[in-house]
Amino acid sequence: MPKAIRIHKAGGPEVLQWEDVTVGDPGPGEARVRNHAVGLNYTDVYHRIGLYPLASPSGLGLEAAGVVEAVGSGVINVKPGDRVAYANPPIGAYCELRTMPSDRLVNLPDEISFERAAAMMLQGMTVRYLVKRTYKVQPGDTVVWHAAAGGVGLIACQWLAVLGVTVIGTVGSDEKAKLAAAHGCHYVVNYNRENFLDRVKEITKGAGVPVVYDSVGKDTFERSIECLRPFGMMVSFGNASGLVPPIDFGKMLKGSLFLTRPSLMPYTAKREDLVATAKDLFDIVLSGKVKIEINQRYPLREAAQAHRDLEARKTTGSTILLP
């Protein structure tokens, strides 16, 4: 019988249970996929702790890569034997075998391994929508990117360099600073030793930046707003340090600033947007201009330890779970 990580209540990593599951035949419009590698993302933590509530019991995880074993009636975009990847609901990627809506699957190029796909789908497509749609960066822009040595951050530093954008990245250690710099981050600020707001003002000669990309949340939000130039955009796309406190919109007035809280799912809700986003990601990775760093691998059954390490900020780059 196939296995999966399941949760029966919100809580710490200890609520992750390795259980037998029943996986039936795919229904109309569905495909049954055997996962070969599963991605670990901070969104999984938000689901586990109940910040984004789930029904109970529930699976966990949004991202994986594997092989189609069977398809239901009406499926035209994939067939048995196809290599596929996904990074979207329904939640439940922490498993060996599952059924999925076939229109949420994208075909995986032969040159991209299952492990690399699972490490990059959600994070890479996130970078793509952030820099090309939420705020469309321009050559010559200077931007602030928090958590520059994380999975999303390392992809962003490289992709932005390709687009001719200067990156001011923040990190929490000297080791992470070296990693971010090695992946194209032009100015790296260790926020445990430096005030990143002061450094941004120094680097931009007081002008500020047009956009701040912030997945950290509580610890960085207020000062990030101060980094913006007039008409700048605050892009808050995560809460790794905790929820952002209630916002004083008066602080946005002085520069006619913009604030947005985007997520990947609306940007890929349409099949054509999902395919285009994935193609952009595959193309830039296959070009060699963006490299995917898989710095941690865990057996899927040890997902609880992976969550502990992620929350303790012990991880860098991408992390995958292996069924």
PDB file of C-alpha atoms in Angstrom:
ATOM      1  CA  MET A   1       0.000   0.000   0.000  1.00  0.00           C
ATOM      2  CA  PRO A   2       1.378   3.473  -0.856  1.00  0.00           C
ATOM      3  CA  LYS A   3       2.477   5.798   1.935  1.00  0.00           C
ATOM      4  CA  ALA A   4       1.955   9.505   2.556  1.00  0.00           C
ATOM      5  CA  ILE A   5       2.595  12.162   5.169  1.00  0.00           C
ATOM      6  CA  ARG A   6      -0.715  13.107   6.809  1.00  0.00           C
ATOM      7  CA  ILE A   7      -1.736  15.546   9.530  1.00  0.00           C
ATOM      8  CA  HIS A   8      -4.733  15.136  11.831  1.00  0.00           C
ATOM      9  CA  LYS A   9      -4.389  18.483  13.609  1.00  0.00           C
ATOM     10  CA  ALA A  10      -2.413  21.694  13.287  1.00  0.00           C
ATOM     11  CA  GLY A  11       0.818  21.923  15.248  1.00  0.00           C
ATOM     12  CA  GLY A  12       4.567  21.447  15.248  1.00  0.00           C
ATOM     13  CA  PRO A  13       6.578  19.063  13.082  1.00  0.00           C
ATOM     14  CA  GLU A  14       5.531  16.205  15.363  1.00  0.00           C
ATOM     15  CA  VAL A  15       2.024  16.212  13.840  1.00  0.00           C
ATOM     16  CA  LEU A  16       3.396  14.871  10.543  1.00  0.00           C
ATOM     17  CA  GLN A  17       2.457  11.185  10.357  1.00  0.00           C
ATOM     18  CA  TRP A  18       3.748   8.542   7.892  1.00  0.00           C
ATOM     19  CA  GLU A  19       0.638   6.546   7.001  1.00  0.00           C
ATOM     20  CA  ASP A  20      -0.769   4.031   4.556  1.00  0.00           C
ATOM     21  CA  VAL A  21      -3.172   5.581   2.049  1.00  0.00           C
ATOM     22  CA  THR A  22      -5.537   4.215  -0.548  1.00  0.00           C
ATOM     23  CA  VAL A  23      -5.151   5.608  -4.064  1.00  0.00           C
ATOM     24  CA  GLY A  24      -7.873   4.660  -6.509  1.00  0.00           C
ATOM     25  CA  ASP A  25      -8.159   4.884 -10.257  1.00  0.00           C
ATOM     26  CA  PRO A  26      -8.152   8.387 -11.739  1.00  0.00           C
ATOM     27  CA  GLY A  27     -11.558   9.874 -12.433  1.00  0.00           C
ATOM     28  CA  PRO A  28     -12.588  11.982 -15.427  1.00  0.00           C
ATOM     29  CA  GLY A  29      -9.972  14.659 -16.092  1.00  0.00           C
ATOM     30  CA  GLU A  30      -7.530  13.143 -13.577  1.00  0.00           C
ATOM     31  CA  ALA A  31      -4.156  11.420 -13.752  1.00  0.00           C
ATOM     32  CA  ARG A  32      -2.521   9.076 -11.259  1.00  0.00           C
ATOM     33  CA  VAL A  33       1.088  10.126 -10.624  1.00  0.00           C
ATOM     34  CA  ARG A  34       3.881   8.262  -8.869  1.00  0.00           C
ATOM     35  CA  ASN A  35       6.076  10.906  -7.246  1.00  0.00           C
ATOM     36  CA  HIS A  36       9.842  10.524  -7.598  1.00  0.00           C
ATOM     37  CA  ALA A  37      10.765  13.706  -5.701  1.00  0.00           C
ATOM     38  CA  VAL A  38       8.798  16.189  -3.575  1.00  0.00           C
ATOM     39  CA  GLY A  39       9.566  19.855  -2.929  1.00  0.00           C
ATOM     40  CA  LEU A  40       9.712  21.432   0.539  1.00  0.00           C
ATOM     41  CA  ASN A  41       8.405  24.991   0.831  1.00  0.00           C
ATOM     42  CA  TYR A  42       7.614  27.398   3.642  1.00  0.00           C
ATOM     43  CA  THR A  43       3.984  27.321   2.556  1.00  0.00           C
ATOM     44  CA  ASP A  44       3.947  23.736   3.849  1.00  0.00           C
ATOM     45  CA  VAL A  45       4.810  25.065   7.311  1.00  0.00           C
ATOM     46  CA  TYR A  46       1.977  27.606   7.125  1.00  0.00           C
ATOM     47  CA  HIS A  47      -0.439  24.778   6.312  1.00  0.00           C
ATOM     48  CA  ARG A  48       0.934  22.549   9.082  1.00  0.00           C
ATOM     49  CA  ILE A  49       0.649  25.174  11.826  1.00  0.00           C
ATOM     50  CA  GLY A  50      -2.842  26.216  10.753  1.00  0.00           C
ATOM     51  CA  LEU A  51      -1.996  29.685   9.457  1.00  0.00           C
ATOM     52  CA  TYR A  52      -3.602  28.517   6.226  1.00  0.00           C
ATOM     53  CA  PRO A  53      -6.208  26.100   7.670  1.00  0.00           C
ATOM     54  CA  LEU A  54      -6.721  22.641   6.191  1.00  0.00           C
ATOM     55  CA  ALA A  55      -9.473  20.089   6.632  1.00  0.00           C
ATOM     56  CA  SER A  56      -8.576  17.289   9.047  1.00  0.00           C
ATOM     57  CA  PRO A  57      -7.125  14.846   8.276  1.00  0.00           C
ATOM     58  CA  SER A  58      -5.164  16.171   5.327  1.00  0.00           C
ATOM     59  CA  GLY A  59      -2.122  15.591   3.212  1.00  0.00           C
ATOM     60  CA  LEU A  60       0.566  18.236   2.877  1.00  0.00           C
ATOM     61  CA  GLY A  61       2.679  19.722   0.127  1.00  0.00           C
ATOM     62  CA  LEU A  62       2.099  21.408  -3.214  1.00  0.00           C
ATOM     63  CA  GLU A  63       5.050  20.406  -5.381  1.00  0.00           C
ATOM     64  CA  ALA A  64       6.478  17.216  -6.837  1.00  0.00           C
ATOM     65  CA  ALA A  65       7.705  15.508  -9.985  1.00  0.00           C
ATOM     66  CA  GLY A  66       7.089  11.980 -11.181  1.00  0.00           C
ATOM     67  CA  VAL A  67       5.565   9.718 -13.808  1.00  0.00           C
ATOM     68  CA  VAL A  68       1.961   9.355 -14.944  1.00  0.00           C
ATOM     69  CA  GLU A  69       0.737   5.805 -14.292  1.00  0.00           C
ATOM     70  CA  ALA A  70      -2.845   6.094 -15.528  1.00  0.00           C
ATOM     71  CA  VAL A  71      -5.335   8.677 -16.773  1.00  0.00           C
ATOM     72  CA  GLY A  72      -9.085   9.038 -16.562  1.00  0.00           C
ATOM     73  CA  SER A  73     -11.542   9.777 -19.326  1.00  0.00           C
ATOM     74  CA  GLY A  74     -11.210  13.025 -21.234  1.00  0.00           C
ATOM     75  CA  VAL A  75      -7.525  13.567 -20.433  1.00  0.00           C
ATOM     76  CA  ILE A  76      -5.616  14.889 -23.444  1.00  0.00           C
ATOM     77  CA  ASN A  77      -2.570  16.745 -22.094  1.00  0.00           C
ATOM     78  CA  VAL A  78      -0.751  13.768 -20.486  1.00  0.00           C
ATOM     79  CA  LYS A  79      -0.586  10.003 -20.993  1.00  0.00           C
ATOM     80  CA  PRO A  80       0.793   7.016 -19.055  1.00  0.00           C
ATOM     81  CA  GLY A  81       4.582   7.099 -18.989  1.00  0.00           C
ATOM     82  CA  ASP A  82       4.867  10.889 -19.246  1.00  0.00           C
ATOM     83  CA  ARG A  83       7.322  12.674 -16.970  1.00  0.00           C
ATOM     84  CA  VAL A  84       5.450  15.490 -15.230  1.00  0.00           C
ATOM     85  CA  ALA A  85       5.788  18.103 -12.513  1.00  0.00           C
ATOM     86  CA  TYR A  86       3.356  20.258 -10.559  1.00  0.00           C
ATOM     87  CA  ALA A  87       3.337  23.042  -7.964  1.00  0.00           C
ATOM     88  CA  ASN A  88      -0.245  23.791  -7.068  1.00  0.00           C
ATOM     89  CA  PRO A  89      -3.324  22.485  -5.254  1.00  0.00           C
ATOM     90  CA  PRO A  90      -4.831  20.112  -4.427  1.00  0.00           C
ATOM     91  CA  ILE A  91      -2.596  19.796  -1.384  1.00  0.00           C
ATOM     92  CA  GLY A  92      -1.066  16.369  -0.835  1.00  0.00           C
ATOM     93  CA  ALA A  93       2.290  16.169  -2.633  1.00  0.00           C
ATOM     94  CA  TYR A  94       4.004  14.513   0.376  1.00  0.00           C
ATOM     95  CA  CYS A  95       3.171  11.055  -0.913  1.00  0.00           C
ATOM     96  CA  GLU A  96       4.346   8.158  -3.016  1.00  0.00           C
ATOM     97  CA  LEU A  97       1.271   7.977  -5.244  1.00  0.00           C
ATOM     98  CA  ARG A  98      -1.728  10.234  -5.843  1.00  0.00           C
ATOM     99  CA  THR A  99      -4.357  11.384  -8.302  1.00  0.00           C
ATOM    100  CA  MET A 100      -4.216  14.926  -9.673  1.00  0.00           C
ATOM    101  CA  PRO A 101      -6.318  17.077 -12.007  1.00  0.00           C
ATOM    102  CA  SER A 102      -4.472  16.528 -15.268  1.00  0.00           C
ATOM    103  CA  ASP A 103      -4.668  20.191 -16.260  1.00  0.00           C
ATOM    104  CA  ARG A 104      -2.464  21.064 -13.267  1.00  0.00           C
ATOM    105  CA  LEU A 105       0.395  18.907 -14.578  1.00  0.00           C
ATOM    106  CA  VAL A 106       3.109  20.143 -16.920  1.00  0.00           C
ATOM    107  CA  ASN A 107       5.269  17.899 -19.053  1.00  0.00           C
ATOM    108  CA  LEU A 108       8.856  17.787 -17.850  1.00  0.00           C
ATOM    109  CA  PRO A 109      11.714  18.100 -20.367  1.00  0.00           C
ATOM    110  CA  ASP A 110      13.938  15.017 -20.450  1.00  0.00           C
ATOM    111  CA  GLU A 111      16.962  17.173 -19.587  1.00  0.00           C
ATOM    112  CA  ILE A 112      15.500  18.138 -16.196  1.00  0.00           C
ATOM    113  CA  SER A 113      15.682  15.463 -13.489  1.00  0.00           C
ATOM    114  CA  PHE A 114      12.819  14.719 -11.119  1.00  0.00           C
ATOM    115  CA  GLU A 115      14.892  16.038  -8.217  1.00  0.00           C
ATOM    116  CA  ARG A 116      15.693  19.306  -9.937  1.00  0.00           C
ATOM    117  CA  ALA A 117      12.068  19.760 -10.990  1.00  0.00           C
ATOM    118  CA  ALA A 118      10.772  19.181  -7.460  1.00  0.00           C
ATOM    119  CA  ALA A 119      13.328  21.665  -6.160  1.00  0.00           C
ATOM    120  CA  MET A 120      12.415  24.444  -8.554  1.00  0.00           C
ATOM    121  CA  MET A 121       8.801  24.344  -9.697  1.00  0.00           C
ATOM    122  CA  LEU A 122       7.104  26.339  -6.954  1.00  0.00           C
ATOM    123  CA  GLN A 123      10.096  28.520  -6.142  1.00  0.00           C
ATOM    124  CA  GLY A 124      11.036  29.171  -9.757  1.00  0.00           C
ATOM    125  CA  MET A 125       7.513  29.955 -10.909  1.00  0.00           C
ATOM    126  CA  THR A 126       7.184  32.234  -7.884  1.00  0.00           C
ATOM    127  CA  VAL A 127      10.234  34.209  -8.990  1.00  0.00           C
ATOM    128  CA  ARG A 128       8.892  34.397 -12.518  1.00  0.00           C
ATOM    129  CA  TYR A 129       5.551  35.948 -11.557  1.00  0.00           C
ATOM    130  CA  LEU A 130       7.138  38.273  -8.999  1.00  0.00           C
ATOM    131  CA  VAL A 131       9.673  39.821 -11.384  1.00  0.00           C
ATOM    132  CA  LYS A 132       7.663  39.679 -14.598  1.00  0.00           C
ATOM    133  CA  ARG A 133       4.090  40.306 -13.479  1.00  0.00           C
ATOM    134  CA  THR A 134       3.681  41.580  -9.895  1.00  0.00           C
ATOM    135  CA  TYR A 135       6.333  44.235 -10.469  1.00  0.00           C
ATOM    136  CA  LYS A 136       7.844  44.000 -13.939  1.00  0.00           C
ATOM    137  CA  VAL A 137      11.492  44.817 -13.366  1.00  0.00           C
ATOM    138  CA  GLN A 138      13.448  46.799 -15.931  1.00  0.00           C
ATOM    139  CA  PRO A 139      17.149  46.688 -16.847  1.00  0.00           C
ATOM    140  CA  GLY A 140      18.962  49.113 -14.569  1.00  0.00           C
ATOM    141  CA  ASP A 141      16.550  48.713 -11.651  1.00  0.00           C
ATOM    142  CA  THR A 142      17.906  48.138  -8.158  1.00  0.00           C
ATOM    143  CA  VAL A 143      15.705  45.952  -5.943  1.00  0.00           C
ATOM    144  CA  VAL A 144      15.748  44.606  -2.388  1.00  0.00           C
ATOM    145  CA  TRP A 145      15.260  40.858  -1.952  1.00  0.00           C
ATOM    146  CA  HIS A 146      14.963  39.472   1.575  1.00  0.00           C
ATOM    147  CA  ALA A 147      16.114  35.900   2.346  1.00  0.00           C
ATOM    148  CA  ALA A 148      18.440  36.018  -0.641  1.00  0.00           C
ATOM    149  CA  ALA A 149      20.088  32.678   0.224  1.00  0.00           C
ATOM    150  CA  GLY A 150      16.851  30.701   0.405  1.00  0.00           C
ATOM    151  CA  GLY A 151      15.458  28.598  -2.410  1.00  0.00           C
ATOM    152  CA  VAL A 152      13.429  31.433  -3.911  1.00  0.00           C
ATOM    153  CA  GLY A 153      16.168  33.956  -3.209  1.00  0.00           C
ATOM    154  CA  LEU A 154      18.961  32.084  -4.992  1.00  0.00           C
ATOM    155  CA  ILE A 155      16.820  31.637  -8.086  1.00  0.00           C
ATOM    156  CA  ALA A 156      15.798  35.303  -7.946  1.00  0.00           C
ATOM    157  CA  CYS A 157      19.369  36.591  -7.662  1.00  0.00           C
ATOM    158  CA  GLN A 158      20.364  34.692 -10.797  1.00  0.00           C
ATOM    159  CA  TRP A 159      17.247  35.512 -12.814  1.00  0.00           C
ATOM    160  CA  LEU A 160      17.416  39.210 -11.935  1.00  0.00           C
ATOM    161  CA  ALA A 161      21.072  39.344 -12.968  1.00  0.00           C
ATOM    162  CA  VAL A 162      20.063  37.955 -16.376  1.00  0.00           C
ATOM    163  CA  LEU A 163      17.460  40.736 -16.627  1.00  0.00           C
ATOM    164  CA  GLY A 164      20.053  43.426 -15.879  1.00  0.00           C
ATOM    165  CA  VAL A 165      18.777  44.197 -12.384  1.00  0.00           C
ATOM    166  CA  THR A 166      20.974  45.017  -9.379  1.00  0.00           C
ATOM    167  CA  VAL A 167      20.032  43.019  -6.272  1.00  0.00           C
ATOM    168  CA  ILE A 168      20.455  44.117  -2.658  1.00  0.00           C
ATOM    169  CA  GLY A 169      19.897  40.881  -0.770  1.00  0.00           C
ATOM    170  CA  THR A 170      19.514  40.293   2.949  1.00  0.00           C
ATOM    171  CA  VAL A 171      20.651  37.137   4.764  1.00  0.00           C
ATOM    172  CA  GLY A 172      21.085  35.951   8.345  1.00  0.00           C
ATOM    173  CA  SER A 173      24.666  34.671   8.399  1.00  0.00           C
ATOM    174  CA  ASP A 174      28.059  35.117   6.773  1.00  0.00           C
ATOM    175  CA  GLU A 175      27.779  31.647   5.238  1.00  0.00           C
ATOM    176  CA  LYS A 176      24.511  32.613   3.590  1.00  0.00           C
ATOM    177  CA  ALA A 177      26.054  35.902   2.466  1.00  0.00           C
ATOM    178  CA  LYS A 178      28.737  34.026   0.538  1.00  0.00           C
ATOM    179  CA  LEU A 179      26.107  31.791  -1.040  1.00  0.00           C
ATOM    180  CA  ALA A 180      23.954  34.712  -2.184  1.00  0.00           C
ATOM    181  CA  ALA A 181      26.965  36.549  -3.610  1.00  0.00           C
ATOM    182  CA  ALA A 182      28.023  33.441  -5.520  1.00  0.00           C
ATOM    183  CA  HIS A 183      24.600  33.382  -7.175  1.00  0.00           C
ATOM    184  CA  GLY A 184      24.594  36.927  -8.487  1.00  0.00           C
ATOM    185  CA  CYS A 185      23.532  39.063  -5.528  1.00  0.00           C
ATOM    186  CA  HIS A 186      25.390  42.350  -6.001  1.00  0.00           C
ATOM    187  CA  TYR A 187      25.123  43.708  -2.442  1.00  0.00           C
ATOM    188  CA  VAL A 188      24.616  41.284   0.454  1.00  0.00           C
ATOM    189  CA  VAL A 189      23.520  42.559   3.869  1.00  0.00           C
ATOM    190  CA  ASN A 190      23.747  40.357   6.965  1.00  0.00           C
ATOM    191  CA  TYR A 191      20.819  41.753   8.938  1.00  0.00           C
ATOM    192  CA  ASN A 192      22.219  40.331  12.177  1.00  0.00           C
ATOM    193  CA  ARG A 193      25.230  42.641  11.884  1.00  0.00           C
ATOM    194  CA  GLU A 194      24.008  45.534   9.746  1.00  0.00           C
ATOM    195  CA  ASN A 195      20.906  47.689   9.447  1.00  0.00           C
ATOM    196  CA  PHE A 196      19.608  46.856   5.994  1.00  0.00           C
ATOM    197  CA  LEU A 197      17.677  50.138   5.751  1.00  0.00           C
ATOM    198  CA  ASP A 198      20.872  52.122   6.290  1.00  0.00           C
ATOM    199  CA  ARG A 199      22.683  50.008   3.692  1.00  0.00           C
ATOM    200  CA  VAL A 200      19.920  50.477   1.125  1.00  0.00           C
ATOM    201  CA  LYS A 201      20.026  54.234   1.614  1.00  0.00           C
ATOM    202  CA  GLU A 202      23.808  54.166   1.293  1.00  0.00           C
ATOM    203  CA  ILE A 203      23.814  52.017  -1.859  1.00  0.00           C
ATOM    204  CA  THR A 204      21.059  54.041  -3.573  1.00  0.00           C
ATOM    205  CA  LYS A 205      22.491  57.370  -2.363  1.00  0.00           C
ATOM    206  CA  GLY A 206      19.258  58.069  -0.528  1.00  0.00           C
ATOM    207  CA  ALA A 207      16.986  57.501  -3.522  1.00  0.00           C
ATOM    208  CA  GLY A 208      15.476  54.203  -2.383  1.00  0.00           C
ATOM    209  CA  VAL A 209      14.391  51.296  -4.554  1.00  0.00           C
ATOM    210  CA  PRO A 210      11.336  50.805  -6.774  1.00  0.00           C
ATOM    211  CA  VAL A 211      10.423  47.465  -5.200  1.00  0.00           C
ATOM    212  CA  VAL A 212      11.095  45.309  -2.142  1.00  0.00           C
ATOM    213  CA  TYR A 213      10.387  41.575  -2.330  1.00  0.00           C
ATOM    214  CA  ASP A 214       9.773  40.317   1.210  1.00  0.00           C
ATOM    215  CA  SER A 215       9.051  36.731   2.273  1.00  0.00           C
ATOM    216  CA  VAL A 216      10.306  37.271   5.837  1.00  0.00           C
ATOM    217  CA  GLY A 217       7.377  39.273   7.188  1.00  0.00           C
ATOM    218  CA  LYS A 218       7.273  40.659  10.722  1.00  0.00           C
ATOM    219  CA  ASP A 219      11.007  41.264  11.196  1.00  0.00           C
ATOM    220  CA  THR A 220      11.544  43.161   7.937  1.00  0.00           C
ATOM    221  CA  PHE A 221       8.235  44.695   6.888  1.00  0.00           C
ATOM    222  CA  GLU A 222       8.340  48.127   8.544  1.00  0.00           C
ATOM    223  CA  ARG A 223      11.908  48.959   7.508  1.00  0.00           C
ATOM    224  CA  SER A 224      11.266  47.610   4.027  1.00  0.00           C
ATOM    225  CA  ILE A 225       8.637  50.284   3.447  1.00  0.00           C
ATOM    226  CA  GLU A 226      11.264  52.874   4.370  1.00  0.00           C
ATOM    227  CA  CYS A 227      13.504  51.479   1.605  1.00  0.00           C
ATOM    228  CA  LEU A 228      11.063  52.452  -1.141  1.00  0.00           C
ATOM    229  CA  ARG A 229      11.384  55.448  -3.413  1.00  0.00           C
ATOM    230  CA  PRO A 230       8.242  57.448  -4.304  1.00  0.00           C
ATOM    231  CA  PHE A 231       5.657  55.287  -6.096  1.00  0.00           C
ATOM    232  CA  GLY A 232       7.566  52.183  -4.997  1.00  0.00           C
ATOM    233  CA  MET A 233       5.954  48.794  -4.425  1.00  0.00           C
ATOM    234  CA  MET A 234       6.133  46.639  -1.309  1.00  0.00           C
ATOM    235  CA  VAL A 235       5.693  42.998  -2.355  1.00  0.00           C
ATOM    236  CA  SER A 236       4.954  40.923   0.757  1.00  0.00           C
ATOM    237  CA  PHE A 237       4.832  37.259  -0.278  1.00  0.00           C
ATOM    238  CA  GLY A 238       5.642  35.385   2.935  1.00  0.00           C
ATOM    239  CA  ASN A 239       5.758  35.420   6.742  1.00  0.00           C
ATOM    240  CA  ALA A 240       8.799  33.329   7.701  1.00  0.00           C
ATOM    241  CA  SER A 241       9.455  35.428  10.828  1.00  0.00           C
ATOM    242  CA  GLY A 242       5.791  35.793  11.754  1.00  0.00           C
ATOM    243  CA  LEU A 243       2.704  37.632  10.592  1.00  0.00           C
ATOM    244  CA  VAL A 244       3.020  41.282   9.636  1.00  0.00           C
ATOM    245  CA  PRO A 245       1.315  43.421  12.322  1.00  0.00           C
ATOM    246  CA  PRO A 246      -1.648  45.631  11.423  1.00  0.00           C
ATOM    247  CA  ILE A 247      -0.556  48.121   8.789  1.00  0.00           C
ATOM    248  CA  ASP A 248      -0.550  51.876   9.316  1.00  0.00           C
ATOM    249  CA  PHE A 249      -1.500  52.979   5.820  1.00  0.00           C
ATOM    250  CA  GLY A 250      -0.482  56.502   6.726  1.00  0.00           C
ATOM    251  CA  LYS A 251       3.098  55.370   6.212  1.00  0.00           C
ATOM    252  CA  MET A 252       2.269  54.624   2.584  1.00  0.00           C
ATOM    253  CA  LEU A 253       1.043  58.161   1.947  1.00  0.00           C
ATOM    254  CA  LYS A 254       4.333  59.998   1.988  1.00  0.00           C
ATOM    255  CA  GLY A 255       5.584  58.334  -1.156  1.00  0.00           C
ATOM    256  CA  SER A 256       2.281  57.330  -2.767  1.00  0.00           C
ATOM    257  CA  LEU A 257       3.461  53.766  -2.206  1.00  0.00           C
ATOM    258  CA  PHE A 258       1.893  50.502  -3.313  1.00  0.00           C
ATOM    259  CA  LEU A 259       1.439  47.335  -1.238  1.00  0.00           C
ATOM    260  CA  THR A 260       0.540  43.906  -2.587  1.00  0.00           C
ATOM    261  CA  ARG A 261       0.261  40.399  -1.115  1.00  0.00           C
ATOM    262  CA  PRO A 262       0.519  38.062  -4.115  1.00  0.00           C
ATOM    263  CA  SER A 263       0.620  34.279  -4.366  1.00  0.00           C
ATOM    264  CA  LEU A 264       1.418  31.898  -7.200  1.00  0.00           C
ATOM    265  CA  MET A 265      -1.996  30.287  -7.570  1.00  0.00           C
ATOM    266  CA  PRO A 266      -3.924  33.201  -9.154  1.00  0.00           C
ATOM    267  CA  TYR A 267      -1.059  33.734 -11.598  1.00  0.00           C
ATOM    268  CA  THR A 268      -1.282  30.118 -12.811  1.00  0.00           C
ATOM    269  CA  ALA A 269      -5.018  29.480 -12.415  1.00  0.00           C
ATOM    270  CA  LYS A 270      -5.510  29.432 -16.183  1.00  0.00           C
ATOM    271  CA  ARG A 271      -3.931  26.485 -17.973  1.00  0.00           C
ATOM    272  CA  GLU A 272      -2.235  28.749 -20.527  1.00  0.00           C
ATOM    273  CA  ASP A 273      -0.631  30.838 -17.767  1.00  0.00           C
ATOM    274  CA  LEU A 274       0.612  27.726 -15.971  1.00  0.00           C
ATOM    275  CA  VAL A 275       2.194  26.342 -19.141  1.00  0.00           C
ATOM    276  CA  ALA A 276       3.780  29.686 -20.089  1.00  0.00           C
ATOM    277  CA  THR A 277       5.183  30.198 -16.595  1.00  0.00           C
ATOM    278  CA  ALA A 278       6.658  26.695 -16.469  1.00  0.00           C
ATOM    279  CA  LYS A 279       8.122  27.079 -19.971  1.00  0.00           C
ATOM    280  CA  ASP A 280       9.896  30.305 -18.999  1.00  0.00           C
ATOM    281  CA  LEU A 281      11.362  28.538 -15.973  1.00  0.00           C
ATOM    282  CA  PHE A 282      12.442  25.451 -17.917  1.00  0.00           C
ATOM    283  CA  ASP A 283      14.015  27.596 -20.641  1.00  0.00           C
ATOM    284  CA  ILE A 284      16.143  29.710 -18.315  1.00  0.00           C
ATOM    285  CA  VAL A 285      17.274  26.672 -16.301  1.00  0.00           C
ATOM    286  CA  LEU A 286      18.159  24.701 -19.433  1.00  0.00           C
ATOM    287  CA  SER A 287      20.107  27.718 -20.725  1.00  0.00           C
ATOM    288  CA  GLY A 288      22.406  27.382 -17.710  1.00  0.00           C
ATOM    289  CA  LYS A 289      21.776  30.978 -16.654  1.00  0.00           C
ATOM    290  CA  VAL A 290      19.856  29.892 -13.547  1.00  0.00           C
ATOM    291  CA  LYS A 291      21.189  26.963 -11.548  1.00  0.00           C
ATOM    292  CA  ILE A 292      19.081  25.106  -9.000  1.00  0.00           C
ATOM    293  CA  GLU A 293      20.880  24.405  -5.722  1.00  0.00           C
ATOM    294  CA  ILE A 294      19.606  21.297  -3.928  1.00  0.00           C
ATOM    295  CA  ASN A 295      21.425  21.611  -0.632  1.00  0.00           C
ATOM    296  CA  GLN A 296      19.278  19.285   1.499  1.00  0.00           C
ATOM    297  CA  ARG A 297      17.709  15.894   0.800  1.00  0.00           C
ATOM    298  CA  TYR A 298      15.561  13.960   3.289  1.00  0.00           C
ATOM    299  CA  PRO A 299      13.605  10.720   3.039  1.00  0.00           C
ATOM    300  CA  LEU A 300       9.935  11.655   2.730  1.00  0.00           C
ATOM    301  CA  ARG A 301       9.183   9.711   5.919  1.00  0.00           C
ATOM    302  CA  GLU A 302      11.511  12.186   7.731  1.00  0.00           C
ATOM    303  CA  ALA A 303       9.557  15.263   6.639  1.00  0.00           C
ATOM    304  CA  ALA A 304       9.237  16.338  10.289  1.00  0.00           C
ATOM    305  CA  GLN A 305      13.001  16.817  10.552  1.00  0.00           C
ATOM    306  CA  ALA A 306      13.033  18.731   7.283  1.00  0.00           C
ATOM    307  CA  HIS A 307      10.401  21.077   8.733  1.00  0.00           C
ATOM    308  CA  ARG A 308      12.436  21.561  11.912  1.00  0.00           C
ATOM    309  CA  ASP A 309      15.523  22.503   9.935  1.00  0.00           C
ATOM    310  CA  LEU A 310      13.589  24.831   7.631  1.00  0.00           C
ATOM    311  CA  GLU A 311      11.982  26.687  10.531  1.00  0.00           C
ATOM    312  CA  ALA A 312      15.323  26.946  12.340  1.00  0.00           C
ATOM    313  CA  ARG A 313      16.774  28.604   9.217  1.00  0.00           C
ATOM    314  CA  LYS A 314      19.355  25.842   8.921  1.00  0.00           C
ATOM    315  CA  THR A 315      18.635  25.265   5.239  1.00  0.00           C
ATOM    316  CA  THR A 316      19.942  27.067   2.167  1.00  0.00           C
ATOM    317  CA  GLY A 317      18.801  26.825  -1.419  1.00  0.00           C
ATOM    318  CA  SER A 318      16.223  24.168  -2.184  1.00  0.00           C
ATOM    319  CA  THR A 319      15.237  21.119  -0.144  1.00  0.00           C
ATOM    320  CA  ILE A 320      13.637  17.966  -1.487  1.00  0.00           C
ATOM    321  CA  LEU A 321      11.955  14.939   0.062  1.00  0.00           C
ATOM    322  CA  LEU A 322      12.499  11.530  -1.516  1.00  0.00           C
ATOM    323  CA  PRO A 323       9.694   8.920  -1.408  1.00  0.00           C
TER     324      PRO A 323
END
